[in-house]
PDB file of C-alpha atoms and ligand atoms in Angstrom:
ATOM      1  CA  UNK A   1     132.442  79.986 110.391  1.00 90.00           C
ATOM      2  CA  UNK A   2     130.239  76.529 110.876  1.00 95.00           C
ATOM      3  CA  UNK A   3     129.378  75.731 114.448  1.00 97.00           C
ATOM      4  CA  UNK A   4     127.141  73.429 116.166  1.00 98.00           C
ATOM      5  CA  UNK A   5     124.182  74.160 118.419  1.00 98.00           C
ATOM      6  CA  UNK A   6     121.367  71.902 119.638  1.00 98.00           C
ATOM      7  CA  UNK A   7     117.551  72.740 119.259  1.00 98.00           C
ATOM      8  CA  UNK A   8     115.222  70.613 121.462  1.00 98.00           C
ATOM      9  CA  UNK A   9     118.291  68.078 122.112  1.00 97.00           C
ATOM     10  CA  UNK A  10     119.066  67.564 118.446  1.00 97.00           C
ATOM     11  CA  UNK A  11     122.534  68.832 117.084  1.00 98.00           C
ATOM     12  CA  UNK A  12     122.365  71.094 114.113  1.00 97.00           C
ATOM     13  CA  UNK A  13     125.340  72.635 112.210  1.00 97.00           C
ATOM     14  CA  UNK A  14     124.915  76.348 110.969  1.00 97.00           C
ATOM     15  CA  UNK A  15     126.905  79.547 110.324  1.00 97.00           C
ATOM     16  CA  UNK A  16     127.946  81.416 113.537  1.00 97.00           C
ATOM     17  CA  UNK A  17     125.775  84.660 113.903  1.00 97.00           C
ATOM     18  CA  UNK A  18     122.773  83.364 111.897  1.00 97.00           C
ATOM     19  CA  UNK A  19     119.437  84.340 113.987  1.00 97.00           C
ATOM     20  CA  UNK A  20     118.184  81.402 116.057  1.00 98.00           C
ATOM     21  CA  UNK A  21     114.725  81.567 114.100  1.00 97.00           C
ATOM     22  CA  UNK A  22     116.341  81.185 110.770  1.00 97.00           C
ATOM     23  CA  UNK A  23     118.688  78.076 112.066  1.00 97.00           C
ATOM     24  CA  UNK A  24     115.459  76.457 113.462  1.00 97.00           C
ATOM     25  CA  UNK A  25     113.494  77.005 110.020  1.00 96.00           C
ATOM     26  CA  UNK A  26     116.367  75.730 107.939  1.00 96.00           C
ATOM     27  CA  UNK A  27     116.329  72.645 110.161  1.00 96.00           C
ATOM     28  CA  UNK A  28     112.633  71.959 109.937  1.00 94.00           C
ATOM     29  CA  UNK A  29     111.662  73.530 113.259  1.00 96.00           C
ATOM     30  CA  UNK A  30     108.875  76.005 113.247  1.00 95.00           C
ATOM     31  CA  UNK A  31     108.957  78.871 115.513  1.00 96.00           C
ATOM     32  CA  UNK A  32     106.155  81.429 115.074  1.00 96.00           C
ATOM     33  CA  UNK A  33     106.773  85.178 114.691  1.00 97.00           C
ATOM     34  CA  UNK A  34     104.637  88.222 113.717  1.00 97.00           C
ATOM     35  CA  UNK A  35     107.305  90.820 113.444  1.00 98.00           C
ATOM     36  CA  UNK A  36     110.294  89.090 111.993  1.00 97.00           C
ATOM     37  CA  UNK A  37     110.781  88.978 108.082  1.00 96.00           C
ATOM     38  CA  UNK A  38     113.635  86.861 106.858  1.00 94.00           C
ATOM     39  CA  UNK A  39     116.313  89.012 105.348  1.00 94.00           C
ATOM     40  CA  UNK A  40     115.386  92.299 106.935  1.00 96.00           C
ATOM     41  CA  UNK A  41     116.371  93.889 110.240  1.00 96.00           C
ATOM     42  CA  UNK A  42     115.299  92.172 113.328  1.00 97.00           C
ATOM     43  CA  UNK A  43     112.617  94.317 115.153  1.00 98.00           C
ATOM     44  CA  UNK A  44     111.943  92.162 118.289  1.00 97.00           C
ATOM     45  CA  UNK A  45     108.591  93.741 118.899  1.00 97.00           C
ATOM     46  CA  UNK A  46     106.043  90.814 119.214  1.00 97.00           C
ATOM     47  CA  UNK A  47     108.296  88.274 121.232  1.00 97.00           C
ATOM     48  CA  UNK A  48     106.323  85.603 119.766  1.00 97.00           C
ATOM     49  CA  UNK A  49     109.304  83.613 118.870  1.00 98.00           C
ATOM     50  CA  UNK A  50     110.407  83.365 122.495  1.00 98.00           C
ATOM     51  CA  UNK A  51     112.558  80.210 123.131  1.00 98.00           C
ATOM     52  CA  UNK A  52     114.816  79.247 126.053  1.00 98.00           C
ATOM     53  CA  UNK A  53     118.538  79.742 125.366  1.00 98.00           C
ATOM     54  CA  UNK A  54     120.863  78.145 127.791  1.00 98.00           C
ATOM     55  CA  UNK A  55     118.212  78.419 130.438  1.00 97.00           C
ATOM     56  CA  UNK A  56     117.034  82.071 129.625  1.00 98.00           C
ATOM     57  CA  UNK A  57     114.163  83.290 127.688  1.00 98.00           C
ATOM     58  CA  UNK A  58     114.935  85.173 124.690  1.00 98.00           C
ATOM     59  CA  UNK A  59     113.384  86.173 121.191  1.00 98.00           C
ATOM     60  CA  UNK A  60     114.874  83.692 118.671  1.00 98.00           C
ATOM     61  CA  UNK A  61     114.820  86.540 116.045  1.00 98.00           C
ATOM     62  CA  UNK A  62     117.222  88.630 118.171  1.00 97.00           C
ATOM     63  CA  UNK A  63     119.886  86.040 119.121  1.00 98.00           C
ATOM     64  CA  UNK A  64     122.770  85.160 116.823  1.00 98.00           C
ATOM     65  CA  UNK A  65     123.687  81.539 117.067  1.00 98.00           C
ATOM     66  CA  UNK A  66     126.810  80.758 118.875  1.00 97.00           C
ATOM     67  CA  UNK A  67     128.903  77.589 119.360  1.00 98.00           C
ATOM     68  CA  UNK A  68     127.345  75.103 121.877  1.00 97.00           C
ATOM     69  CA  UNK A  69     124.146  77.092 122.565  1.00 98.00           C
ATOM     70  CA  UNK A  70     121.232  74.860 123.901  1.00 98.00           C
ATOM     71  CA  UNK A  71     117.796  76.086 122.389  1.00 98.00           C
ATOM     72  CA  UNK A  72     114.575  74.696 123.704  1.00 98.00           C
ATOM     73  CA  UNK A  73     111.510  75.389 121.465  1.00 98.00           C
ATOM     74  CA  UNK A  74     109.019  72.886 122.387  1.00 97.00           C
ATOM     75  CA  UNK A  75     109.308  72.522 126.029  1.00 97.00           C
ATOM     76  CA  UNK A  76     105.676  72.869 127.380  1.00 97.00           C
ATOM     77  CA  UNK A  77     106.505  75.923 129.725  1.00 97.00           C
ATOM     78  CA  UNK A  78     108.095  77.887 126.915  1.00 98.00           C
ATOM     79  CA  UNK A  79     105.465  76.775 124.499  1.00 97.00           C
ATOM     80  CA  UNK A  80     102.677  78.012 126.727  1.00 97.00           C
ATOM     81  CA  UNK A  81     104.443  81.473 127.127  1.00 98.00           C
ATOM     82  CA  UNK A  82     104.373  81.852 123.373  1.00 98.00           C
ATOM     83  CA  UNK A  83     100.554  81.010 123.395  1.00 98.00           C
ATOM     84  CA  UNK A  84      99.983  83.401 126.387  1.00 98.00           C
ATOM     85  CA  UNK A  85     101.708  86.116 124.336  1.00 98.00           C
ATOM     86  CA  UNK A  86      99.382  85.323 121.250  1.00 98.00           C
ATOM     87  CA  UNK A  87      96.201  85.390 123.621  1.00 98.00           C
ATOM     88  CA  UNK A  88      97.269  88.768 124.810  1.00 97.00           C
ATOM     89  CA  UNK A  89      97.270  90.172 121.165  1.00 97.00           C
ATOM     90  CA  UNK A  90      93.859  88.826 120.591  1.00 97.00           C
ATOM     91  CA  UNK A  91      92.505  90.505 123.723  1.00 97.00           C
ATOM     92  CA  UNK A  92      94.298  93.753 123.180  1.00 95.00           C
ATOM     93  CA  UNK A  93      92.662  94.310 119.885  1.00 95.00           C
ATOM     94  CA  UNK A  94      89.218  93.682 118.383  1.00 95.00           C
ATOM     95  CA  UNK A  95      89.494  90.582 116.210  1.00 96.00           C
ATOM     96  CA  UNK A  96      86.345  89.537 114.915  1.00 92.00           C
ATOM     97  CA  UNK A  97      87.639  87.476 112.110  1.00 90.00           C
ATOM     98  CA  UNK A  98      84.460  86.566 110.145  1.00 86.00           C
ATOM     99  CA  UNK A  99      84.095  90.177 109.434  1.00 87.00           C
ATOM    100  CA  UNK A 100      87.745  90.793 108.459  1.00 92.00           C
ATOM    101  CA  UNK A 101      89.022  91.271 105.060  1.00 91.00           C
ATOM    102  CA  UNK A 102      92.317  89.562 106.070  1.00 91.00           C
ATOM    103  CA  UNK A 103      90.751  86.553 107.396  1.00 90.00           C
ATOM    104  CA  UNK A 104      92.299  83.369 105.830  1.00 86.00           C
ATOM    105  CA  UNK A 105      95.569  85.254 105.174  1.00 86.00           C
ATOM    106  CA  UNK A 106      96.151  86.815 108.343  1.00 92.00           C
ATOM    107  CA  UNK A 107      99.433  85.860 110.376  1.00 94.00           C
ATOM    108  CA  UNK A 108      97.970  86.376 113.805  1.00 96.00           C
ATOM    109  CA  UNK A 109      94.988  84.212 112.967  1.00 94.00           C
ATOM    110  CA  UNK A 110      97.315  81.636 111.518  1.00 92.00           C
ATOM    111  CA  UNK A 111      99.564  81.561 114.548  1.00 95.00           C
ATOM    112  CA  UNK A 112      96.337  81.207 116.584  1.00 94.00           C
ATOM    113  CA  UNK A 113      95.639  78.146 114.794  1.00 90.00           C
ATOM    114  CA  UNK A 114      99.181  76.733 114.752  1.00 90.00           C
ATOM    115  CA  UNK A 115      99.522  77.011 118.722  1.00 92.00           C
ATOM    116  CA  UNK A 116      96.048  75.612 119.128  1.00 91.00           C
ATOM    117  CA  UNK A 117      94.579  78.640 120.812  1.00 93.00           C
ATOM    118  CA  UNK A 118      90.730  78.235 121.479  1.00 92.00           C
ATOM    119  CA  UNK A 119      90.120  81.300 123.641  1.00 93.00           C
ATOM    120  CA  UNK A 120      92.217  83.650 125.552  1.00 96.00           C
ATOM    121  CA  UNK A 121      93.025  83.206 129.359  1.00 97.00           C
ATOM    122  CA  UNK A 122      92.916  87.105 129.643  1.00 97.00           C
ATOM    123  CA  UNK A 123      90.083  89.434 129.621  1.00 97.00           C
ATOM    124  CA  UNK A 124      89.084  91.200 126.530  1.00 95.00           C
ATOM    125  CA  UNK A 125      89.892  94.816 126.448  1.00 92.00           C
ATOM    126  CA  UNK A 126      87.390  96.051 123.687  1.00 91.00           C
ATOM    127  CA  UNK A 127      89.846  98.943 122.662  1.00 87.00           C
ATOM    128  CA  UNK A 128      88.178 102.008 120.863  1.00 90.00           C
ATOM    129  CA  UNK A 129      90.752 103.534 118.356  1.00 93.00           C
ATOM    130  CA  UNK A 130      89.069 105.347 115.674  1.00 95.00           C
ATOM    131  CA  UNK A 131      89.811 104.261 112.046  1.00 97.00           C
ATOM    132  CA  UNK A 132      92.068 106.381 110.037  1.00 98.00           C
ATOM    133  CA  UNK A 133      90.288 106.977 106.668  1.00 97.00           C
ATOM    134  CA  UNK A 134      91.645 110.237 105.241  1.00 98.00           C
ATOM    135  CA  UNK A 135      94.186 108.925 102.956  1.00 98.00           C
ATOM    136  CA  UNK A 136      93.174 108.517  99.303  1.00 97.00           C
ATOM    137  CA  UNK A 137      94.118 104.872  98.600  1.00 97.00           C
ATOM    138  CA  UNK A 138      94.799 103.216 102.063  1.00 97.00           C
ATOM    139  CA  UNK A 139      92.996 103.089 105.574  1.00 97.00           C
ATOM    140  CA  UNK A 140      93.643 101.700 108.909  1.00 98.00           C
ATOM    141  CA  UNK A 141      91.684  99.496 111.003  1.00 97.00           C
ATOM    142  CA  UNK A 142      93.530 100.512 114.093  1.00 97.00           C
ATOM    143  CA  UNK A 143      91.885  98.121 116.702  1.00 96.00           C
ATOM    144  CA  UNK A 144      93.751  95.158 114.775  1.00 97.00           C
ATOM    145  CA  UNK A 145      97.004  96.505 114.970  1.00 98.00           C
ATOM    146  CA  UNK A 146      99.556  94.362 117.023  1.00 98.00           C
ATOM    147  CA  UNK A 147     102.434  97.173 117.034  1.00 98.00           C
ATOM    148  CA  UNK A 148     104.883  94.866 115.295  1.00 98.00           C
ATOM    149  CA  UNK A 149     106.220  98.113 113.578  1.00 98.00           C
ATOM    150  CA  UNK A 150     106.940  96.259 110.110  1.00 98.00           C
ATOM    151  CA  UNK A 151     105.121  99.227 108.317  1.00 98.00           C
ATOM    152  CA  UNK A 152     106.989 101.825 110.601  1.00 98.00           C
ATOM    153  CA  UNK A 153     110.351 100.384 109.734  1.00 98.00           C
ATOM    154  CA  UNK A 154     110.020  98.943 106.271  1.00 98.00           C
ATOM    155  CA  UNK A 155     107.486 101.198 104.498  1.00 98.00           C
ATOM    156  CA  UNK A 156     109.351 104.448 103.425  1.00 98.00           C
ATOM    157  CA  UNK A 157     108.656 107.292 101.258  1.00 97.00           C
ATOM    158  CA  UNK A 158     110.289 106.216  97.943  1.00 95.00           C
ATOM    159  CA  UNK A 159     111.586 109.689  97.289  1.00 93.00           C
ATOM    160  CA  UNK A 160     112.873 110.955 100.617  1.00 93.00           C
ATOM    161  CA  UNK A 161     112.989 107.800 102.684  1.00 96.00           C
ATOM    162  CA  UNK A 162     110.913 109.412 105.495  1.00 97.00           C
ATOM    163  CA  UNK A 163     108.592 107.012 107.511  1.00 98.00           C
ATOM    164  CA  UNK A 164     104.985 106.855 106.424  1.00 98.00           C
ATOM    165  CA  UNK A 165     103.581 105.114 109.512  1.00 98.00           C
ATOM    166  CA  UNK A 166     104.443 105.879 112.907  1.00 98.00           C
ATOM    167  CA  UNK A 167     103.079 105.088 116.581  1.00 98.00           C
ATOM    168  CA  UNK A 168     101.464 107.766 118.806  1.00 97.00           C
ATOM    169  CA  UNK A 169     101.159 107.871 122.529  1.00 94.00           C
ATOM    170  CA  UNK A 170     101.920 104.767 124.770  1.00 92.00           C
ATOM    171  CA  UNK A 171     100.395 101.967 126.510  1.00 89.00           C
ATOM    172  CA  UNK A 172      96.741 101.368 126.227  1.00 86.00           C
ATOM    173  CA  UNK A 173      96.511 104.676 124.281  1.00 91.00           C
ATOM    174  CA  UNK A 174      99.050 103.756 121.612  1.00 95.00           C
ATOM    175  CA  UNK A 175      97.812 103.840 118.141  1.00 96.00           C
ATOM    176  CA  UNK A 176      99.295 103.594 114.546  1.00 98.00           C
ATOM    177  CA  UNK A 177      99.371 106.814 112.619  1.00 98.00           C
ATOM    178  CA  UNK A 178      99.548 107.471 108.832  1.00 98.00           C
ATOM    179  CA  UNK A 179     101.171 110.627 107.291  1.00 98.00           C
ATOM    180  CA  UNK A 180      98.481 111.508 104.965  1.00 98.00           C
ATOM    181  CA  UNK A 181     100.521 113.510 102.614  1.00 98.00           C
ATOM    182  CA  UNK A 182     103.153 110.758 102.138  1.00 98.00           C
ATOM    183  CA  UNK A 183     100.439 108.073 102.145  1.00 98.00           C
ATOM    184  CA  UNK A 184      98.845 109.786  99.038  1.00 98.00           C
ATOM    185  CA  UNK A 185     101.933 109.825  97.095  1.00 97.00           C
ATOM    186  CA  UNK A 186     102.331 106.087  97.495  1.00 97.00           C
ATOM    187  CA  UNK A 187     102.205 104.447  94.272  1.00 97.00           C
ATOM    188  CA  UNK A 188      99.716 101.380  93.991  1.00 96.00           C
ATOM    189  CA  UNK A 189     102.196  98.908  94.357  1.00 97.00           C
ATOM    190  CA  UNK A 190     103.571 100.225  97.473  1.00 98.00           C
ATOM    191  CA  UNK A 191     100.066 100.289  99.095  1.00 97.00           C
ATOM    192  CA  UNK A 192      99.785  96.600  98.145  1.00 95.00           C
ATOM    193  CA  UNK A 193     103.132  95.925  99.467  1.00 97.00           C
ATOM    194  CA  UNK A 194     102.177  97.742 102.790  1.00 98.00           C
ATOM    195  CA  UNK A 195      98.912  95.628 103.089  1.00 96.00           C
ATOM    196  CA  UNK A 196     100.870  92.446 102.555  1.00 94.00           C
ATOM    197  CA  UNK A 197     103.537  93.226 104.924  1.00 97.00           C
ATOM    198  CA  UNK A 198     100.966  94.076 107.712  1.00 98.00           C
ATOM    199  CA  UNK A 199     100.633  90.582 109.516  1.00 97.00           C
ATOM    200  CA  UNK A 200      97.079  91.473 110.398  1.00 97.00           C
ATOM    201  CA  UNK A 201      94.135  93.360 108.773  1.00 96.00           C
ATOM    202  CA  UNK A 202      95.005  96.772 110.033  1.00 98.00           C
ATOM    203  CA  UNK A 203      96.428  98.305 106.689  1.00 98.00           C
ATOM    204  CA  UNK A 204      93.867  97.931 103.965  1.00 97.00           C
ATOM    205  CA  UNK A 205      93.500  99.061 100.449  1.00 96.00           C
ATOM    206  CA  UNK A 206      90.487 101.411  99.695  1.00 96.00           C
ATOM    207  CA  UNK A 207      88.464  99.985  96.814  1.00 92.00           C
ATOM    208  CA  UNK A 208      89.644  96.550  97.188  1.00 87.00           C
ATOM    209  CA  UNK A 209      87.725  93.966  99.327  1.00 83.00           C
ATOM    210  CA  UNK A 210      87.499  90.274  99.386  1.00 80.00           C
ATOM    211  CA  UNK A 211      89.331  90.374  96.090  1.00 76.00           C
ATOM    212  CA  UNK A 212      90.526  86.799  96.882  1.00 76.00           C
ATOM    213  CA  UNK A 213      87.531  85.107  97.850  1.00 76.00           C
ATOM    214  CA  UNK A 214      87.106  83.085 101.131  1.00 71.00           C
ATOM    215  CA  UNK A 215      87.544  79.656 100.335  1.00 70.00           C
ATOM    216  CA  UNK A 216      90.641  80.322  97.886  1.00 71.00           C
ATOM    217  CA  UNK A 217      92.917  81.995 100.357  1.00 68.00           C
ATOM    218  CA  UNK A 218      96.367  80.426 101.031  1.00 59.00           C
ATOM    219  CA  UNK A 219      96.177  79.525 104.720  1.00 61.00           C
ATOM    220  CA  UNK A 220      93.165  77.334 103.915  1.00 59.00           C
ATOM    221  CA  UNK A 221      95.451  74.995 101.891  1.00 62.00           C
ATOM    222  CA  UNK A 222      98.877  75.624 103.321  1.00 65.00           C
ATOM    223  CA  UNK A 223      99.604  76.531 107.069  1.00 69.00           C
ATOM    224  CA  UNK A 224     101.615  79.178 108.080  1.00 73.00           C
ATOM    225  CA  UNK A 225     104.136  76.651 109.448  1.00 78.00           C
ATOM    226  CA  UNK A 226     104.464  75.164 105.848  1.00 78.00           C
ATOM    227  CA  UNK A 227     104.718  78.700 104.184  1.00 73.00           C
ATOM    228  CA  UNK A 228     107.484  79.659 106.771  1.00 78.00           C
ATOM    229  CA  UNK A 229     109.513  76.537 106.324  1.00 81.00           C
ATOM    230  CA  UNK A 230     109.410  76.457 102.645  1.00 77.00           C
ATOM    231  CA  UNK A 231     110.387  80.099 102.160  1.00 65.00           C
ATOM    232  CA  UNK A 232     113.167  79.799 104.658  1.00 57.00           C
ATOM    233  CA  UNK A 233     114.658  76.612 103.061  1.00 53.00           C
ATOM    234  CA  UNK A 234     114.980  78.217  99.578  1.00 51.00           C
TER     235      UNK A 234
HETATM  236  S1  SF4 B 301      93.405  90.948 111.962  1.00 83.03           S
HETATM  237 FE1  SF4 B 301      93.421  88.596 111.662  1.00 83.03          FE
HETATM  238  S2  SF4 B 301      93.045  87.915 113.951  1.00 83.03           S
HETATM  239 FE2  SF4 B 301      92.310  89.981 113.649  1.00 83.03          FE
HETATM  240  S3  SF4 B 301      90.135  90.037 112.770  1.00 83.03           S
HETATM  241 FE3  SF4 B 301      91.426  90.027 111.096  1.00 83.03          FE
HETATM  242  S4  SF4 B 301      91.777  87.984 110.454  1.00 83.03           S
HETATM  243 FE4  SF4 B 301      91.190  87.960 112.662  1.00 83.03          FE
HETATM  244  S1  SF4 B 302      99.606  98.418 111.079  1.00 83.03           S
HETATM  245 FE1  SF4 B 302     100.350  96.355 110.855  1.00 83.03          FE
HETATM  246  S2  SF4 B 302     102.409  96.386 110.050  1.00 83.03           S
HETATM  247 FE2  SF4 B 302     101.814  98.393 111.038  1.00 83.03          FE
HETATM  248  S3  SF4 B 302     102.421  98.021 113.266  1.00 83.03           S
HETATM  249 FE3  SF4 B 302     100.254  97.726 113.111  1.00 83.03          FE
HETATM  250  S4  SF4 B 302     100.098  95.535 112.805  1.00 83.03           S
HETATM  251 FE4  SF4 B 302     102.173  96.041 112.474  1.00 83.03          FE
END
């Protein structure tokens, strides 16, 4: 059923029930996200897509469009809230971009550029989680994990459907884990799929480094905003 909502005061038509983040993208309004993957189940973990809906702050990936909704994306207060959430992610982990294999094709880095982040307003935590290096083909730079849970939910053992990744502990002790037996059974294309799915440089493929040289990486020619809107308008 076709309905009408407003985004930043502009009336837009959409199908009832479509996630607001998709409605916005289909109408040329970029809302950043680090956990949402269009076409897959909403995770709602990063909250970077927070917008105001009828006066209440909500994650745009988790709200289905309903007739008459008033959505605010670019109001300064809500834009600053999104920026603060990104700043928190940068201080919770260790993000030394110049030495990171994912630099230039990292969603967190790209969102940092998009929202104009120069420095975090929060103190750095300098977290110290050990790397997970035991698997044959894949390793984890745990201090870069933002706990989006994409890998946990969307990378499954192809035989039995079990989870390969999980999160242990809570709070500042939380860390991403890998089932070594299942990881060693991952075919090469699934390893690469996991590396690509991770929005940061936490999941990395062994024996592959800087395969796409700095200077030829996609965000240097096309911003995340452009990529998101292009993909979503297909
Ligand atoms: S994961 Fe992204 S933000 Fe973190 S160090 Fe690597 S490139 Fe920078
Ligand atoms: S390892 Fe990557 S995909 Fe998995 S939860 Fe952490 S940031 Fe997300």
